[in-house]
Amino acid sequence: MAWTFDSPDEPKGPLLNWATGPLGWYARLHVDGLPELGTFEAPTGAFSYAGRL
């Protein structure tokens, strides 16, 4: 999961801030009641909030 505060017209594209675990590694998505994702499984999707990605 990542988020950005950059505007859509950022010259170099949006800078993504990634959710990381305690060691600084990417934090895998886990939802209670659902099985853990496999090594190469990744949910995809995006949404905007108040006109921001």
PDB file of C-alpha atoms in Angstrom:
ATOM      1  CA  MET A   1       0.000   0.000   0.000  1.00  0.00           C
ATOM      2  CA  ALA A   2       1.285   3.443  -0.883  1.00  0.00           C
ATOM      3  CA  TRP A   3       0.065   7.020  -0.811  1.00  0.00           C
ATOM      4  CA  THR A   4       1.138  10.382  -2.163  1.00  0.00           C
ATOM      5  CA  PHE A   5       0.545  14.039  -1.408  1.00  0.00           C
ATOM      6  CA  ASP A   6       1.772  15.176  -4.855  1.00  0.00           C
ATOM      7  CA  SER A   7      -0.551  16.899  -7.275  1.00  0.00           C
ATOM      8  CA  PRO A   8      -1.565  15.057 -10.480  1.00  0.00           C
ATOM      9  CA  ASP A   9       0.622  17.350 -12.600  1.00  0.00           C
ATOM     10  CA  GLU A  10       3.855  16.714 -10.675  1.00  0.00           C
ATOM     11  CA  PRO A  11       6.645  17.057 -13.326  1.00  0.00           C
ATOM     12  CA  LYS A  12       8.445  13.830 -12.357  1.00  0.00           C
ATOM     13  CA  GLY A  13       5.275  11.937 -11.447  1.00  0.00           C
ATOM     14  CA  PRO A  14       3.945  11.270  -7.956  1.00  0.00           C
ATOM     15  CA  LEU A  15       6.335  10.263  -5.173  1.00  0.00           C
ATOM     16  CA  LEU A  16       4.869   7.158  -3.541  1.00  0.00           C
ATOM     17  CA  ASN A  17       5.247   6.617   0.211  1.00  0.00           C
ATOM     18  CA  TRP A  18       5.137   2.870   0.919  1.00  0.00           C
ATOM     19  CA  ALA A  19       3.751   1.224   4.054  1.00  0.00           C
ATOM     20  CA  THR A  20       6.640  -0.712   5.581  1.00  0.00           C
ATOM     21  CA  GLY A  21       7.103  -3.123   8.456  1.00  0.00           C
ATOM     22  CA  PRO A  22       9.406  -2.716  11.475  1.00  0.00           C
ATOM     23  CA  LEU A  23      12.525  -3.649   9.478  1.00  0.00           C
ATOM     24  CA  GLY A  24      11.739  -1.144   6.738  1.00  0.00           C
ATOM     25  CA  TRP A  25      10.560  -3.873   4.368  1.00  0.00           C
ATOM     26  CA  TYR A  26       7.331  -3.683   2.409  1.00  0.00           C
ATOM     27  CA  ALA A  27       4.414  -4.625   4.646  1.00  0.00           C
ATOM     28  CA  ARG A  28       2.269  -7.356   3.104  1.00  0.00           C
ATOM     29  CA  LEU A  29      -1.475  -6.950   3.149  1.00  0.00           C
ATOM     30  CA  HIS A  30      -3.230  -9.177   5.664  1.00  0.00           C
ATOM     31  CA  VAL A  31      -6.952  -9.217   6.323  1.00  0.00           C
ATOM     32  CA  ASP A  32      -8.335 -11.153   9.301  1.00  0.00           C
ATOM     33  CA  GLY A  33     -10.437 -14.092   8.165  1.00  0.00           C
ATOM     34  CA  LEU A  34      -8.776 -14.386   4.734  1.00  0.00           C
ATOM     35  CA  PRO A  35      -5.778 -16.595   3.893  1.00  0.00           C
ATOM     36  CA  GLU A  36      -2.379 -14.898   3.557  1.00  0.00           C
ATOM     37  CA  LEU A  37      -1.329 -14.019   0.023  1.00  0.00           C
ATOM     38  CA  GLY A  38       1.328 -16.156  -1.645  1.00  0.00           C
ATOM     39  CA  THR A  39       4.785 -14.902  -2.602  1.00  0.00           C
ATOM     40  CA  PHE A  40       3.777 -13.515  -5.993  1.00  0.00           C
ATOM     41  CA  GLU A  41       0.147 -12.654  -5.250  1.00  0.00           C
ATOM     42  CA  ALA A  42      -0.708  -8.985  -4.980  1.00  0.00           C
ATOM     43  CA  PRO A  43      -4.080  -7.296  -4.789  1.00  0.00           C
ATOM     44  CA  THR A  44      -4.391  -4.350  -7.109  1.00  0.00           C
ATOM     45  CA  GLY A  45      -6.562  -1.300  -7.008  1.00  0.00           C
ATOM     46  CA  ALA A  46      -6.494   2.410  -6.396  1.00  0.00           C
ATOM     47  CA  PHE A  47      -8.775   5.109  -5.140  1.00  0.00           C
ATOM     48  CA  SER A  48      -8.657   8.847  -4.734  1.00  0.00           C
ATOM     49  CA  TYR A  49      -9.706  10.909  -1.760  1.00  0.00           C
ATOM     50  CA  ALA A  50     -10.509  14.612  -2.071  1.00  0.00           C
ATOM     51  CA  GLY A  51      -9.044  14.658  -5.587  1.00  0.00           C
ATOM     52  CA  ARG A  52      -5.764  12.979  -4.543  1.00  0.00           C
ATOM     53  CA  LEU A  53      -4.434   9.516  -5.398  1.00  0.00           C
TER      54      LEU A  53
END
